Short mmCIF file of C-alpha atoms in Angstrom, two decimals:
data_model
loop_
_atom_site.label_atom_id
_atom_site.label_comp_id
_atom_site.label_asym_id
_atom_site.label_seq_id
_atom_site.Cartn_x
_atom_site.Cartn_y
_atom_site.Cartn_z
CA UNK A 1 5.20 -11.92 1.16
CA UNK A 2 8.17 -13.91 2.34
CA UNK A 3 10.72 -11.25 1.17
CA UNK A 4 8.96 -8.29 3.06
CA UNK A 5 8.54 -10.77 6.07
CA UNK A 6 12.34 -11.22 6.01
CA UNK A 7 12.97 -7.59 5.65
CA UNK A 8 10.85 -6.63 8.63
CA UNK A 9 12.39 -9.44 10.54
CA UNK A 10 16.00 -8.15 9.84
CA UNK A 11 14.91 -4.52 10.77
CA UNK A 12 13.18 -5.72 14.07
CA UNK A 13 10.12 -3.80 13.30
CA UNK A 14 7.22 -3.59 10.83
CA UNK A 15 7.28 -1.40 7.88
CA UNK A 16 4.22 0.73 6.98
CA UNK A 17 4.14 1.83 3.44
CA UNK A 18 1.91 1.83 0.62
CA UNK A 19 2.91 1.87 -3.13
CA UNK A 20 5.66 4.04 -4.39
CA UNK A 21 3.39 5.90 -7.16
CA UNK A 22 2.08 9.32 -6.49
CA UNK A 23 -1.63 9.63 -5.64
CA UNK A 24 -3.70 9.08 -8.70
CA UNK A 25 -0.81 7.83 -10.83
CA UNK A 26 -0.46 4.26 -12.04
CA UNK A 27 1.28 1.77 -9.88
CA UNK A 28 4.97 1.37 -10.22
CA UNK A 29 6.03 -2.19 -11.22
CA UNK A 30 9.66 -1.80 -12.25
CA UNK A 31 12.58 0.02 -10.85
CA UNK A 32 13.22 1.79 -14.22
CA UNK A 33 9.72 3.10 -14.16
CA UNK A 34 10.44 5.32 -10.87
CA UNK A 35 10.56 8.88 -11.92
CA UNK A 36 14.10 10.36 -11.77
CA UNK A 37 13.21 12.95 -9.07
CA UNK A 38 11.79 10.39 -6.75
CA UNK A 39 14.60 7.87 -7.48
CA UNK A 40 17.14 10.24 -6.39
CA UNK A 41 15.62 10.32 -2.99
CA UNK A 42 15.45 6.67 -2.42
CA UNK A 43 17.72 4.42 -0.54
CA UNK A 44 16.56 1.41 -2.27
CA UNK A 45 13.54 -0.26 -3.75
CA UNK A 46 11.98 -3.70 -3.66
CA UNK A 47 9.94 -4.61 -6.69
CA UNK A 48 8.11 -7.97 -6.21
CA UNK A 49 5.56 -9.91 -8.13
CA UNK A 50 2.36 -8.25 -9.17
CA UNK A 51 -0.26 -7.76 -6.48
CA UNK A 52 -1.93 -11.04 -5.68
CA UNK A 53 -5.40 -9.76 -6.45
CA UNK A 54 -4.30 -7.74 -9.61
CA UNK A 55 -4.81 -4.47 -7.92
CA UNK A 56 -3.04 -2.18 -5.69
CA UNK A 57 -4.01 -2.35 -1.97
CA UNK A 58 -7.02 -0.38 -0.51
CA UNK A 59 -5.82 2.30 1.82
CA UNK A 60 -8.20 3.48 4.60
CA UNK A 61 -8.32 5.84 7.33
CA UNK A 62 -10.41 4.54 10.48
CA UNK A 63 -10.96 7.19 12.99
CA UNK A 64 -13.27 5.93 15.85
CA UNK A 65 -16.02 4.11 13.97
CA UNK A 66 -15.64 6.32 10.81
CA UNK A 67 -14.00 4.82 7.72
CA UNK A 68 -12.85 6.73 4.87
CA UNK A 69 -11.36 5.18 1.93
CA UNK A 70 -8.13 6.87 0.86
CA UNK A 71 -7.40 4.76 -2.20
CA UNK A 72 -9.53 2.31 -3.73
CA UNK A 73 -8.00 -1.10 -4.45
CA UNK A 74 -8.39 -4.92 -4.23
CA UNK A 75 -10.75 -4.93 -1.13
CA UNK A 76 -14.06 -3.10 -1.56
CA UNK A 77 -15.35 -0.46 0.64
CA UNK A 78 -18.42 -2.53 1.53
CA UNK A 79 -16.05 -5.47 2.64
CA UNK A 80 -14.13 -3.11 4.84
CA UNK A 81 -17.25 -1.51 6.42
CA UNK A 82 -18.48 -5.01 6.94
CA UNK A 83 -15.05 -6.18 8.82
CA UNK A 84 -15.25 -2.89 10.84
CA UNK A 85 -18.93 -3.58 11.79
CA UNK A 86 -17.98 -7.04 12.82
CA UNK A 87 -15.31 -5.82 15.25
CA UNK A 88 -17.21 -3.12 16.74
#
């Protein structure tokens, strides 16, 4: 996303983050939907267009050759496993 790329460039380093919502909660897609206790701890928020595939990102933990899905999202576990197998 161009806005995120510009933000990373201005910081001079990558940003590693997932969505703002708590585990198991619906994605937050508007600043006014951020729960007040969480909003009070934020320095800022960037809300952009909806996810291009219509779903949140898939979050995985890869430890050695072991892949574990931490959050299911736009990319299926099967597709991720196939990609990992191709690089092994």
